[in-house]
Each structure stands twice: as C-alpha cells, then as structure tokens.
Tab-separated table of C-alpha atoms and ligand atoms in Angstrom:
chain	number	residue	atom	x	y	z
A	1404	UNK	CA	-114.385	-38.857	-42.049
A	1405	UNK	CA	-111.093	-39.941	-43.640
A	1406	UNK	CA	-110.607	-38.257	-46.875
A	1407	UNK	CA	-108.960	-39.923	-50.021
A	1408	UNK	CA	-108.541	-36.960	-52.512
A	1409	UNK	CA	-106.203	-38.438	-54.614
A	1410	UNK	CA	-105.819	-37.770	-58.250
A	1411	UNK	CA	-106.976	-34.037	-58.231
A	1412	UNK	CA	-104.432	-32.933	-55.796
A	1413	UNK	CA	-101.229	-34.934	-57.032
A	1414	UNK	CA	-102.123	-34.504	-60.703
A	1415	UNK	CA	-102.186	-30.672	-60.146
A	1416	UNK	CA	-99.251	-30.474	-58.171
A	1417	UNK	CA	-97.017	-32.788	-60.551
A	1418	UNK	CA	-93.480	-30.750	-60.342
A	1419	UNK	CA	-91.509	-31.168	-63.602
A	1420	UNK	CA	-88.618	-32.416	-61.585
A	1421	UNK	CA	-90.610	-35.386	-59.981
A	1422	UNK	CA	-89.914	-38.066	-62.834
A	1423	UNK	CA	-92.521	-40.412	-61.446
A	1424	UNK	CA	-95.219	-37.792	-60.374
A	1425	UNK	CA	-95.221	-39.468	-57.175
A	1426	UNK	CA	-94.028	-36.774	-54.755
A	1427	UNK	CA	-95.144	-36.718	-51.206
A	1428	UNK	CA	-98.558	-37.887	-52.406
A	1429	UNK	CA	-97.137	-41.493	-52.574
A	1430	UNK	CA	-96.756	-41.660	-48.851
A	1431	UNK	CA	-100.213	-41.852	-47.674
A	1432	UNK	CA	-100.039	-44.219	-44.939
A	1433	UNK	CA	-100.249	-41.505	-42.300
A	1434	UNK	CA	-103.141	-39.561	-43.843
A	1435	UNK	CA	-105.830	-40.844	-41.912
A	1436	UNK	CA	-105.335	-43.658	-39.441
A	1437	UNK	CA	-106.926	-41.676	-36.548
A	1438	UNK	CA	-110.080	-40.744	-38.549
A	1439	UNK	CA	-113.517	-42.921	-38.351
A	1440	UNK	CA	-115.274	-44.029	-41.554
A	1441	UNK	CA	-114.279	-43.092	-45.060
A	1442	UNK	CA	-115.930	-40.814	-47.661
A	1443	UNK	CA	-116.203	-41.348	-51.575
A	1444	UNK	CA	-113.841	-39.215	-53.593
A	1445	UNK	CA	-115.292	-38.278	-56.859
A	1446	UNK	CA	-113.181	-37.405	-59.916
A	1447	UNK	CA	-114.532	-36.834	-63.551
A	1448	UNK	CA	-111.262	-37.666	-65.278
A	1449	UNK	CA	-111.666	-35.864	-68.653
A	1450	UNK	CA	-111.289	-32.405	-67.065
A	1451	UNK	CA	-107.859	-33.294	-66.013
A	1452	UNK	CA	-106.393	-35.069	-69.123
A	1453	UNK	CA	-104.550	-32.139	-70.723
A	1454	UNK	CA	-103.002	-31.226	-67.367
A	1455	UNK	CA	-101.975	-34.930	-66.739
A	1456	UNK	CA	-100.507	-35.237	-70.212
A	1457	UNK	CA	-98.531	-32.126	-69.797
A	1458	UNK	CA	-97.115	-33.097	-66.532
A	1459	UNK	CA	-96.374	-36.676	-67.340
A	1460	UNK	CA	-94.742	-35.471	-70.694
A	1461	UNK	CA	-92.459	-33.002	-68.630
A	1462	UNK	CA	-91.626	-35.778	-66.347
A	1463	UNK	CA	-90.505	-38.506	-68.915
A	1464	UNK	CA	-90.337	-37.133	-72.471
A	1465	UNK	CA	-90.695	-39.674	-75.313
A	1466	UNK	CA	-92.715	-42.951	-75.295
A	1467	UNK	CA	-89.611	-45.113	-74.790
A	1468	UNK	CA	-91.894	-47.866	-73.254
A	1469	UNK	CA	-90.699	-46.184	-69.886
A	1470	UNK	CA	-93.618	-45.881	-67.695
A	1471	UNK	CA	-93.232	-42.136	-66.909
A	1472	UNK	CA	-93.976	-41.164	-70.773
A	1473	UNK	CA	-97.573	-39.804	-71.336
A	1474	UNK	CA	-99.216	-43.382	-71.852
A	1475	UNK	CA	-101.024	-43.708	-75.259
A	1476	UNK	CA	-104.204	-45.566	-75.693
A	1477	UNK	CA	-102.102	-48.286	-77.462
A	1478	UNK	CA	-99.990	-48.770	-74.514
A	1479	UNK	CA	-102.661	-48.214	-71.784
A	1480	UNK	CA	-104.993	-50.505	-73.684
A	1481	UNK	CA	-107.744	-47.944	-73.462
A	1482	UNK	CA	-110.277	-49.414	-75.665
A	1483	UNK	CA	-112.547	-46.299	-75.592
A	1484	UNK	CA	-116.117	-46.364	-74.569
A	1485	UNK	CA	-115.743	-45.087	-71.039
A	1486	UNK	CA	-117.652	-41.850	-71.390
A	1487	UNK	CA	-120.308	-41.197	-68.844
A	1488	UNK	CA	-119.134	-44.476	-66.722
A	1489	UNK	CA	-118.097	-44.327	-63.192
A	1490	UNK	CA	-115.939	-46.865	-61.406
A	1491	UNK	CA	-115.595	-47.241	-57.851
A	1492	UNK	CA	-112.418	-48.503	-56.364
A	1493	UNK	CA	-112.293	-49.612	-52.687
A	1494	UNK	CA	-108.772	-49.709	-51.489
A	1495	UNK	CA	-108.259	-51.828	-48.157
A	1496	UNK	CA	-105.267	-49.480	-47.513
A	1497	UNK	CA	-102.388	-47.346	-48.775
A	1498	UNK	CA	-99.876	-48.605	-46.434
A	1499	UNK	CA	-97.410	-50.049	-48.912
A	1500	UNK	CA	-95.716	-47.758	-51.336
A	1501	UNK	CA	-96.974	-49.482	-54.577
A	1502	UNK	CA	-100.873	-48.660	-54.123
A	1503	UNK	CA	-100.797	-44.822	-54.553
A	1504	UNK	CA	-97.477	-44.578	-56.340
A	1505	UNK	CA	-98.292	-47.303	-59.184
A	1506	UNK	CA	-101.591	-49.179	-59.013
A	1507	UNK	CA	-103.921	-46.075	-58.461
A	1508	UNK	CA	-101.617	-44.072	-61.089
A	1509	UNK	CA	-102.117	-46.790	-63.725
A	1510	UNK	CA	-105.871	-46.651	-63.173
A	1511	UNK	CA	-106.026	-42.971	-63.432
A	1512	UNK	CA	-104.053	-43.096	-66.755
A	1513	UNK	CA	-106.771	-45.289	-68.426
A	1514	UNK	CA	-109.565	-43.435	-66.767
A	1515	UNK	CA	-108.257	-40.249	-67.940
A	1516	UNK	CA	-107.977	-41.748	-71.533
A	1517	UNK	CA	-111.617	-42.983	-71.083
A	1518	UNK	CA	-113.362	-39.992	-69.626
A	1519	UNK	CA	-114.466	-42.313	-66.800
A	1520	UNK	CA	-115.466	-41.002	-63.397
A	1521	UNK	CA	-113.357	-42.445	-60.743
A	1522	UNK	CA	-114.700	-42.744	-57.227
A	1523	UNK	CA	-112.584	-44.218	-54.438
A	1524	UNK	CA	-112.294	-45.226	-50.655
A	1525	UNK	CA	-109.664	-46.209	-48.138
A	1526	UNK	CA	-110.835	-48.660	-45.590
A	1527	UNK	CA	-107.684	-48.176	-43.370
A	1528	UNK	CA	-107.262	-51.909	-43.191
A	1529	UNK	CA	-110.722	-52.306	-41.618
A	1530	UNK	CA	-112.972	-55.199	-42.903
A	1531	UNK	CA	-116.098	-53.494	-41.268
A	1532	UNK	CA	-115.126	-50.056	-43.138
A	1533	UNK	CA	-114.488	-51.962	-46.457
A	1534	UNK	CA	-118.173	-53.352	-46.174
A	1535	UNK	CA	-119.478	-49.755	-45.656
A	1536	UNK	CA	-117.280	-48.312	-48.354
A	1537	UNK	CA	-118.566	-50.826	-51.146
A	1538	UNK	CA	-122.098	-49.944	-50.110
A	1539	UNK	CA	-121.160	-46.315	-50.349
A	1540	UNK	CA	-119.586	-46.681	-53.938
A	1541	UNK	CA	-122.642	-48.558	-55.170
A	1542	UNK	CA	-124.976	-45.957	-53.878
A	1543	UNK	CA	-122.715	-43.252	-55.459
A	1544	UNK	CA	-123.670	-45.020	-58.786
A	1545	UNK	CA	-120.547	-47.199	-59.516
A	1546	UNK	CA	-120.994	-48.931	-62.896
A	1547	UNK	CA	-118.175	-51.427	-62.081
A	1548	UNK	CA	-116.274	-52.040	-58.844
A	1549	UNK	CA	-112.578	-52.825	-58.348
A	1550	UNK	CA	-111.956	-54.156	-54.901
A	1551	UNK	CA	-108.403	-54.401	-53.184
A	1552	UNK	CA	-109.657	-56.787	-50.314
A	1553	UNK	CA	-108.450	-56.383	-46.606
A	1554	UNK	CA	-110.045	-60.002	-46.294
A	1555	UNK	CA	-110.925	-62.148	-49.220
A	1556	UNK	CA	-113.669	-64.126	-47.240
A	1557	UNK	CA	-115.103	-61.249	-45.220
A	1558	UNK	CA	-115.652	-59.141	-48.361
A	1559	UNK	CA	-117.929	-61.865	-50.049
A	1560	UNK	CA	-121.169	-60.426	-49.007
A	1561	UNK	CA	-120.355	-57.132	-50.300
A	1562	UNK	CA	-119.396	-58.685	-53.660
A	1563	UNK	CA	-122.424	-60.703	-53.867
A	1564	UNK	CA	-124.599	-57.574	-53.141
A	1565	UNK	CA	-122.897	-55.754	-55.917
A	1566	UNK	CA	-123.176	-58.634	-58.403
A	1567	UNK	CA	-126.933	-59.114	-57.649
A	1568	UNK	CA	-127.403	-55.354	-58.531
A	1569	UNK	CA	-125.869	-56.002	-61.798
A	1570	UNK	CA	-122.457	-54.278	-60.977
A	1571	UNK	CA	-119.374	-56.311	-62.053
A	1572	UNK	CA	-116.545	-56.771	-59.481
A	1573	UNK	CA	-112.869	-57.070	-60.078
A	1574	UNK	CA	-110.963	-58.794	-57.246
A	1575	UNK	CA	-107.778	-56.632	-57.535
A	1576	UNK	CA	-104.400	-58.166	-56.801
A	1577	UNK	CA	-106.008	-60.420	-54.041
A	1578	UNK	CA	-108.243	-63.285	-54.654
A	1579	UNK	CA	-111.945	-63.183	-53.355
A	1580	UNK	CA	-113.239	-66.841	-53.212
A	1581	UNK	CA	-116.221	-66.328	-55.629
A	1582	UNK	CA	-116.868	-66.739	-59.384
A	1583	UNK	CA	-119.059	-63.342	-58.973
A	1584	UNK	CA	-115.732	-61.548	-59.125
A	1585	UNK	CA	-113.187	-61.279	-62.086
A	1586	UNK	CA	-109.592	-61.937	-60.573
A	1587	UNK	CA	-106.850	-59.769	-61.649
A	1588	UNK	CA	-103.272	-60.226	-60.172
A	1589	UNK	CA	-99.649	-61.258	-60.638
A	1590	UNK	CA	-98.543	-64.799	-60.705
A	1591	UNK	CA	-98.233	-65.007	-56.836
A	1592	UNK	CA	-97.074	-68.581	-56.680
A	1593	UNK	CA	-94.082	-67.621	-59.344
A	1594	UNK	CA	-93.290	-64.669	-57.061
A	1595	UNK	CA	-92.776	-67.178	-54.289
A	1596	UNK	CA	-90.793	-69.468	-56.528
A	1597	UNK	CA	-88.636	-66.602	-57.651
A	1598	UNK	CA	-87.848	-65.348	-54.203
A	1599	UNK	CA	-86.956	-68.967	-52.859
A	1600	UNK	CA	-84.807	-69.612	-56.002
A	1601	UNK	CA	-82.600	-66.483	-55.643
A	1602	UNK	CA	-82.174	-67.289	-51.873
A	1603	UNK	CA	-81.404	-71.060	-52.337
A	1604	UNK	CA	-78.723	-69.968	-54.913
A	1605	UNK	CA	-76.858	-68.219	-52.122
A	1606	UNK	CA	-77.905	-70.596	-49.089
A	1607	UNK	CA	-78.365	-74.163	-50.349
A	1608	UNK	CA	-78.160	-75.344	-46.753
A	1609	UNK	CA	-78.978	-73.918	-43.427
A	1610	UNK	CA	-81.343	-72.299	-41.089
A	1611	UNK	CA	-84.190	-70.507	-42.924
A	1612	UNK	CA	-86.845	-68.323	-41.400
A	1613	UNK	CA	-90.079	-67.391	-43.327
A	1614	UNK	CA	-91.945	-64.077	-42.797
A	1615	UNK	CA	-95.143	-64.354	-44.323
A	1616	UNK	CA	-97.896	-61.937	-45.118
A	1617	UNK	CA	-101.326	-61.132	-43.681
A	1618	UNK	CA	-103.129	-64.484	-43.010
A	1619	UNK	CA	-106.603	-62.921	-44.324
A	1620	UNK	CA	-104.700	-62.245	-47.827
A	1621	UNK	CA	-104.703	-65.221	-50.056
A	1622	UNK	CA	-101.321	-64.126	-51.570
A	1623	UNK	CA	-99.688	-64.798	-48.277
A	1624	UNK	CA	-100.071	-68.731	-48.905
A	1625	UNK	CA	-99.768	-68.427	-52.649
A	1626	UNK	CA	-96.348	-66.943	-52.135
A	1627	UNK	CA	-95.438	-69.557	-49.378
A	1628	UNK	CA	-96.541	-72.318	-51.549
A	1629	UNK	CA	-94.305	-71.171	-54.303
A	1630	UNK	CA	-91.310	-70.885	-51.984
A	1631	UNK	CA	-91.912	-74.415	-50.610
A	1632	UNK	CA	-92.303	-75.758	-53.977
A	1633	UNK	CA	-88.875	-74.529	-55.056
A	1634	UNK	CA	-86.979	-75.154	-51.957
A	1635	UNK	CA	-88.172	-78.672	-51.519
A	1636	UNK	CA	-87.372	-79.595	-55.256
A	1637	UNK	CA	-83.835	-78.038	-55.196
A	1638	UNK	CA	-82.891	-79.334	-51.715
A	1639	UNK	CA	-84.521	-82.723	-52.317
A	1640	UNK	CA	-86.796	-82.489	-49.154
A	1641	UNK	CA	-90.095	-83.823	-48.311
A	1642	UNK	CA	-91.046	-80.390	-46.586
A	1643	UNK	CA	-89.606	-77.426	-45.097
A	1644	UNK	CA	-92.324	-76.751	-42.569
A	1645	UNK	CA	-91.830	-75.439	-38.897
A	1646	UNK	CA	-92.091	-79.065	-37.697
A	1647	UNK	CA	-88.920	-80.010	-40.080
A	1648	UNK	CA	-90.398	-83.558	-40.850
A	1649	UNK	CA	-87.458	-84.381	-43.089
A	1650	UNK	CA	-84.372	-85.154	-40.985
A	1651	UNK	CA	-82.184	-85.387	-44.089
A	1652	UNK	CA	-83.199	-82.183	-45.407
A	1653	UNK	CA	-80.157	-79.628	-45.725
A	1654	UNK	CA	-82.666	-76.575	-45.029
A	1655	UNK	CA	-84.192	-76.240	-41.453
A	1656	UNK	CA	-87.089	-74.160	-40.817
A	1657	UNK	CA	-86.176	-72.381	-37.581
A	1658	UNK	CA	-89.130	-69.703	-37.811
A	1659	UNK	CA	-92.254	-69.063	-39.642
A	1660	UNK	CA	-95.019	-66.480	-38.915
A	1661	UNK	CA	-97.731	-64.704	-40.659
A	1662	UNK	CA	-97.631	-60.762	-40.249
A	1663	UNK	CA	-100.588	-58.661	-39.384
A	1664	UNK	CA	-101.417	-56.396	-42.283
A	1665	UNK	CA	-97.946	-57.038	-43.715
A	1666	UNK	CA	-96.709	-54.472	-41.257
A	1667	UNK	CA	-92.782	-53.869	-41.243
A	1668	UNK	CA	-92.761	-53.108	-37.490
A	1669	UNK	CA	-94.455	-56.478	-36.854
A	1670	UNK	CA	-92.107	-58.396	-39.142
A	1671	UNK	CA	-89.286	-56.860	-37.348
A	1672	UNK	CA	-90.437	-57.859	-33.919
A	1673	UNK	CA	-91.156	-61.527	-35.138
A	1674	UNK	CA	-87.601	-61.531	-36.651
A	1675	UNK	CA	-85.962	-60.297	-33.474
A	1676	UNK	CA	-87.739	-63.112	-31.707
A	1677	UNK	CA	-86.646	-65.755	-34.287
A	1678	UNK	CA	-82.931	-64.349	-33.895
A	1679	UNK	CA	-83.183	-64.829	-30.079
A	1680	UNK	CA	-84.829	-67.986	-30.242
A	1681	UNK	CA	-81.950	-69.149	-32.585
A	1682	UNK	CA	-79.091	-67.437	-30.984
A	1683	UNK	CA	-78.758	-65.551	-34.280
A	1684	UNK	CA	-77.963	-68.760	-35.968
A	1685	UNK	CA	-79.947	-67.939	-39.069
A	1686	UNK	CA	-78.568	-68.099	-42.516
A	1687	UNK	CA	-81.523	-66.978	-44.788
A	1688	UNK	CA	-84.908	-65.111	-44.471
A	1689	UNK	CA	-87.555	-65.470	-47.030
A	1690	UNK	CA	-89.641	-62.337	-46.362
A	1691	UNK	CA	-92.694	-62.176	-48.685
A	1692	UNK	CA	-92.696	-58.425	-49.260
A	1693	UNK	CA	-90.578	-55.279	-49.128
A	1694	UNK	CA	-92.344	-53.688	-46.349
A	1695	UNK	CA	-91.718	-56.593	-43.861
A	1696	UNK	CA	-88.095	-57.053	-45.379
A	1697	UNK	CA	-87.128	-53.621	-44.264
A	1698	UNK	CA	-88.252	-54.751	-40.718
A	1699	UNK	CA	-86.206	-57.940	-41.125
A	1700	UNK	CA	-82.995	-56.171	-42.386
A	1701	UNK	CA	-83.364	-53.738	-39.269
A	1702	UNK	CA	-83.545	-56.610	-36.880
A	1703	UNK	CA	-80.466	-58.205	-38.632
A	1704	UNK	CA	-78.544	-54.871	-38.591
A	1705	UNK	CA	-79.222	-54.708	-34.751
A	1706	UNK	CA	-77.278	-58.087	-34.476
A	1707	UNK	CA	-74.443	-57.068	-37.068
A	1708	UNK	CA	-75.942	-59.470	-39.562
A	1709	UNK	CA	-77.340	-57.188	-42.238
A	1710	UNK	CA	-75.492	-58.009	-45.593
A	1711	UNK	CA	-74.549	-61.384	-44.399
A	1712	UNK	CA	-77.917	-63.054	-44.071
A	1713	UNK	CA	-79.640	-63.021	-47.697
A	1714	UNK	CA	-83.348	-61.704	-47.460
A	1715	UNK	CA	-85.814	-61.663	-50.043
A	1716	UNK	CA	-88.681	-59.314	-50.895
A	1717	UNK	CA	-91.499	-58.125	-53.368
A	1718	UNK	CA	-92.924	-54.921	-54.781
A	1719	UNK	CA	-89.723	-52.920	-55.894
A	1720	UNK	CA	-90.053	-50.403	-53.096
A	1721	UNK	CA	-87.330	-47.670	-53.724
A	1722	UNK	CA	-85.588	-48.371	-50.170
A	1723	UNK	CA	-85.592	-52.161	-50.779
A	1724	UNK	CA	-84.044	-51.684	-54.292
A	1725	UNK	CA	-81.376	-49.452	-52.670
A	1726	UNK	CA	-80.922	-52.365	-50.161
A	1727	UNK	CA	-80.317	-54.729	-53.228
A	1728	UNK	CA	-77.555	-52.286	-54.537
A	1729	UNK	CA	-76.048	-52.101	-50.893
A	1730	UNK	CA	-76.133	-55.968	-50.565
A	1731	UNK	CA	-78.720	-56.000	-47.705
A	1732	UNK	CA	-81.273	-57.628	-49.748
A	1733	UNK	CA	-80.618	-60.420	-52.294
A	1734	UNK	CA	-83.632	-60.276	-54.545
A	1735	UNK	CA	-86.849	-58.061	-54.856
A	1736	UNK	CA	-89.490	-59.454	-56.998
A	1737	UNK	CA	-90.682	-56.392	-59.007
A	1738	UNK	CA	-94.491	-56.405	-60.111
A	1739	UNK	CA	-95.188	-53.620	-62.445
A	1740	UNK	CA	-98.152	-52.508	-60.730
A	1741	UNK	CA	-98.667	-49.498	-62.914
A	1742	UNK	CA	-99.562	-52.104	-65.676
A	1743	UNK	CA	-101.819	-54.043	-63.134
A	1744	UNK	CA	-103.502	-50.632	-62.616
A	1745	UNK	CA	-103.969	-49.908	-66.292
A	1746	UNK	CA	-105.322	-53.479	-66.798
A	1747	UNK	CA	-107.680	-53.116	-63.948
A	1748	UNK	CA	-109.026	-49.919	-65.608
A	1749	UNK	CA	-109.442	-51.525	-68.913
A	1750	UNK	CA	-111.335	-54.487	-67.822
A	1751	UNK	CA	-113.599	-52.325	-65.589
A	1752	UNK	CA	-114.639	-50.344	-68.730
A	1753	UNK	CA	-115.002	-53.541	-70.755
A	1754	UNK	CA	-117.082	-54.995	-67.854
A	1755	UNK	CA	-119.297	-51.850	-67.266
A	1756	UNK	CA	-119.930	-51.850	-71.023
A	1757	UNK	CA	-121.435	-55.358	-70.858
A	1758	UNK	CA	-118.586	-57.753	-71.654
A	1759	UNK	CA	-118.849	-60.874	-69.725
A	1760	UNK	CA	-116.144	-62.168	-67.641
A	1761	UNK	CA	-115.360	-64.796	-70.270
A	1762	UNK	CA	-115.237	-62.200	-72.948
A	1763	UNK	CA	-112.651	-60.126	-71.282
A	1764	UNK	CA	-109.685	-59.527	-73.570
A	1765	UNK	CA	-106.689	-57.054	-73.203
A	1766	UNK	CA	-105.778	-54.822	-76.159
A	1767	UNK	CA	-102.813	-53.103	-74.614
A	1768	UNK	CA	-99.193	-53.714	-74.644
A	1769	UNK	CA	-98.037	-54.509	-71.161
A	1770	UNK	CA	-94.229	-55.494	-72.005
A	1771	UNK	CA	-92.469	-58.034	-69.782
A	1772	UNK	CA	-95.624	-57.852	-67.374
A	1773	UNK	CA	-97.915	-59.203	-69.930
A	1774	UNK	CA	-99.937	-62.291	-68.935
A	1775	UNK	CA	-97.939	-65.649	-69.816
A	1776	UNK	CA	-101.260	-67.113	-70.899
A	1777	UNK	CA	-102.072	-64.464	-73.504
A	1778	UNK	CA	-104.609	-61.494	-73.757
A	1779	UNK	CA	-107.868	-63.386	-73.076
A	1780	UNK	CA	-109.421	-64.300	-69.576
A	1781	UNK	CA	-108.588	-67.699	-68.316
A	1782	UNK	CA	-110.186	-69.993	-65.909
A	1783	UNK	CA	-108.332	-70.130	-62.447
A	1784	UNK	CA	-108.980	-72.908	-59.796
A	1785	UNK	CA	-109.135	-71.243	-56.319
A	1786	UNK	CA	-107.877	-73.002	-53.165
A	1787	UNK	CA	-111.374	-73.101	-52.233
A	1788	UNK	CA	-112.274	-75.235	-55.370
A	1789	UNK	CA	-114.064	-72.398	-57.340
A	1790	UNK	CA	-113.388	-71.673	-60.915
A	1791	UNK	CA	-113.169	-67.919	-61.432
A	1792	UNK	CA	-112.129	-65.754	-64.687
A	1793	UNK	CA	-108.958	-64.202	-64.527
A	1794	UNK	CA	-106.056	-62.333	-65.953
A	1795	UNK	CA	-102.648	-63.031	-64.473
A	1796	UNK	CA	-99.547	-60.739	-65.132
A	1797	UNK	CA	-95.949	-61.764	-64.810
A	1798	UNK	CA	-93.542	-60.756	-62.128
A	1799	UNK	CA	-89.686	-60.154	-62.605
A	1800	UNK	CA	-87.052	-60.852	-60.132
A	1801	UNK	CA	-84.628	-58.156	-59.585
A	1802	UNK	CA	-80.958	-58.622	-58.135
A	1803	UNK	CA	-77.630	-56.624	-58.255
A	1804	UNK	CA	-77.295	-58.056	-61.824
A	1805	UNK	CA	-80.507	-56.374	-63.267
A	1806	UNK	CA	-81.392	-53.134	-61.553
A	1807	UNK	CA	-81.264	-51.353	-64.652
A	1808	UNK	CA	-84.592	-53.044	-65.470
A	1809	UNK	CA	-86.518	-50.889	-62.854
A	1810	UNK	CA	-84.400	-47.791	-63.709
A	1811	UNK	CA	-85.045	-48.058	-67.530
A	1812	UNK	CA	-88.895	-48.657	-66.831
A	1813	UNK	CA	-88.994	-45.388	-64.824
A	1814	UNK	CA	-89.983	-47.282	-61.865
A	1815	UNK	CA	-87.250	-45.637	-59.701
A	1816	UNK	CA	-84.230	-43.197	-60.434
A	1817	UNK	CA	-80.861	-44.220	-60.651
A	1818	UNK	CA	-80.032	-41.903	-57.547
A	1819	UNK	CA	-82.794	-43.719	-55.456
A	1820	UNK	CA	-81.242	-47.244	-56.101
A	1821	UNK	CA	-77.492	-46.209	-55.965
A	1822	UNK	CA	-77.532	-43.896	-52.994
A	1823	UNK	CA	-74.951	-44.874	-50.143
A	1824	UNK	CA	-72.002	-46.974	-50.076
A	1825	UNK	CA	-72.756	-48.955	-53.067
A	1826	UNK	CA	-69.924	-51.205	-54.528
A	1827	UNK	CA	-70.336	-50.181	-58.101
A	1828	UNK	CA	-68.126	-53.040	-59.303
A	1829	UNK	CA	-70.714	-55.394	-58.202
A	1830	UNK	CA	-73.723	-53.333	-59.279
A	1831	UNK	CA	-73.616	-52.564	-63.090
A	1832	UNK	CA	-76.671	-50.105	-62.937
A	1833	UNK	CA	-74.634	-48.008	-60.408
A	1834	UNK	CA	-71.327	-47.907	-62.316
B	1334	GAL	C1	-100.193	-58.353	-51.265
B	1334	GAL	C2	-99.560	-57.812	-52.463
B	1334	GAL	C3	-98.107	-57.350	-52.165
B	1334	GAL	C4	-98.126	-56.724	-50.914
B	1334	GAL	C5	-99.030	-56.848	-49.960
B	1334	GAL	C6	-99.241	-55.857	-48.934
B	1334	GAL	O1	-101.501	-58.638	-51.392
B	1334	GAL	O2	-99.607	-58.735	-53.429
B	1334	GAL	O3	-97.735	-56.711	-53.332
B	1334	GAL	O4	-97.098	-55.598	-50.729
B	1334	GAL	O5	-100.362	-57.233	-50.327
B	1334	GAL	O6	-99.972	-54.846	-49.188
C-alpha cells in the first residue's frame, strides 16, 4: 500500500535552519512508485498547531508578508468554523516540487487554523487509482473533497458520485469538465502569455519548439493557447502551428509535442529529437513548466546550446530559478502555490459548512496572487462549453530582473537562486 504520511512527519521534523520547512519531505517523487494502491492518511490538525506555529516562527520570524512566517487567520483567510470537519485531498501525484512544498503546506496552514481533519491520498499518476482513492476518501467521512485530477475527464464519475452524496468537490489547479466541481486555479492562459511574451522579446523571429504538458491535463492547452495568442499577435502571424500555414510569419514552429505526465526525462528525449531533426537550428523553446524545462536545458547543454537558446518555464522550482540567474532559462512564471493551497482549504471549509458554489468568497489577503476578478466566485466558461463557478489566482513572471520577488516572498533562499557562476552585475538579486 502506498503511504502518504505527510504533515505529521514533516511538521514534527521542521529543523529551525530550514526556512521553508520543506527539507527532504518536499521530494516525494521516489516515495512510492513501486507500491500498489494508496491508503488514506488521517491527520487531526489542531493537535499540531502549537508545534507548527513554533516551527514556522523559528523559520521565518515576523509577519513580513513573507510566506515562511506563522500565517495569521487574516493572512490565511481562515474564516473559522472548521472544527469537526474532515477534508479529503486526492493528489494525482507529488512528482513536481510544488505539490508537497507549497500546495499541501498552504492547505495544512489553514486546516491547522480551522481544526480540520485532513485526509489525503496519492494516486501515483494513475487514473484507476485516483478513482479508488476518491471512493476511499468518501468512505472515510470526507465532508468536502479537493481533487488534483490526473485526467480531467476520466475523473468525472468519481466527482459525480461525491456530488450525488452531497459532498462538495473542488477541482484543484486543473479543470474538471463539470459544474459539479468548484474550479480553483491560476490564470493558466495568462501563464502561457507571460511565457511567450518574455521569449518573443528575446527572439522576435526564428525557429521555435513547443514542449507542452500532459494531454489529459486541461492546463496543457490553456498554456499553449496563451502562447499562441501572444506570438501571433506580436509577430503578426495567422498561426504558429506545426504545419506553419503562414509563409510570411517570422516565427517557424519546428517542433511541438505533449509530454506524458509533464515528465522532465520525456521532455528531454523529445527535445533531443527536435534538435536532431533541425540540425540544432532551434532559436527558442517554449517549455510549459519547470520540470520539463530542466530536461530541455539538459538536451541543449549536450549540444553546447544552453544559455544561447532562450527557454521558458513555470512553477518557480528552485533549480529553475537558479537557471534564471545563470542565464540558462529566460523566464519562470511563478504561481504562489502556497496561496492556492490556502485558498483551497478556505473554500473547502466554506463548502463543507453549507456555502453554495456561487456564494464562495475569499476573506484572506493573498497579495500579488489575489484573483484579478476580486474575492467572489466567478462564472468560468470551459472549453467543453460548461459554465462552472471559479476562483482564479494571478501568476507572476520571473526573470533575472526580479528574482528578489521570490526570495523576499520566502519561496526560495538567495543561496538556492544564486549558487554557481552567476553574473551578479546582470542579476540584482545576487549582487
Ligand atoms: C499543471 C500545473 C503546473 C505543473 C504541472 C505538472 O497542471 O498547473 O504547475 O507543474 O501540472 O504537475
């Protein structure tokens, strides 16, 4: 049975020197691939609160708006009223750095404030396992569910089963094509626009490769649509698709692929093929997230092209922010997933308390990540033509010019960002 014993172990083992409380717990990807099935982890949060507050305070000191300080109810938006509630979270995986490091931590912050029991599962990127997990969480008494979907369509029957039993569901970060789930995410189309804008500024003409995310994840196409919108607009092209229909377009699409499970090693293989197919004549790479960008940079490195071919990313993974400082990656669109986790927990408590999707409203202060549309739930039109209730947070593009933003927010340390042969004249945050 795969085991996901999260908060308990990490919370207790928070060494004062570990500013983000991430430690080794953040890297969970190798925890349980070989095991079958997953079991539900239970955690009654109020027991740990004093320990947590102590640990976090030791790691971050004052409430400077930085994430590592002990979050206050005002900051976390904890509205109160979570006592006695159980919230179940079905994670499709913990492969990427953000999920354990930030998303789950944000949720635990609020569940701790609210005295909510947190139960969770990890489906190990399996659609079948996720269906079993959701059944499990329901049978364990979840009053609300938060679902990070492996496949936004395949998970539909599980969501409908929960809704039919009166258990509200939050589609976390990734769209689930039904109005029976409340949709909470960042503006993924805007993430794609930000990636394309930064790369176009550096490469207004030339050969582009597009490394997209997992095809079963709606975010993959949201990102690509934002990239396409900006590039066609700025370059004055009809389209920049693999068939390159516009002969006058200064940008040529010389490679485009989805990437199974957003896996870095798969992205690296695809990039190696695109380099071979184009005799290394590639001028820019739009990679949709950081995990894949590392694979792309490794492929470029092998051809002596790292640093001369601009690459984009997303998520603000520490290694990628360091690549920004080193000049190997041009932009990293940061999504403060700690805030997304906090908002999810806040909404779960509201919904479990009887609030309808339409009445959902945020009370916390989410800084630059706050929803552009304001604190109240908004209707969102899905690609499938469904209208769902939603809250959409704001992403922030990070380049060599503003690495201080993620350092000051406590997301990464200056040491992590500035290690290696960084040109401190070009990178103010490392000066
Ligand atoms: C997406 C998410 C990204 C990303 C990816 C891989 O849905 O929005 O931040 O990292 O999944 O898990």
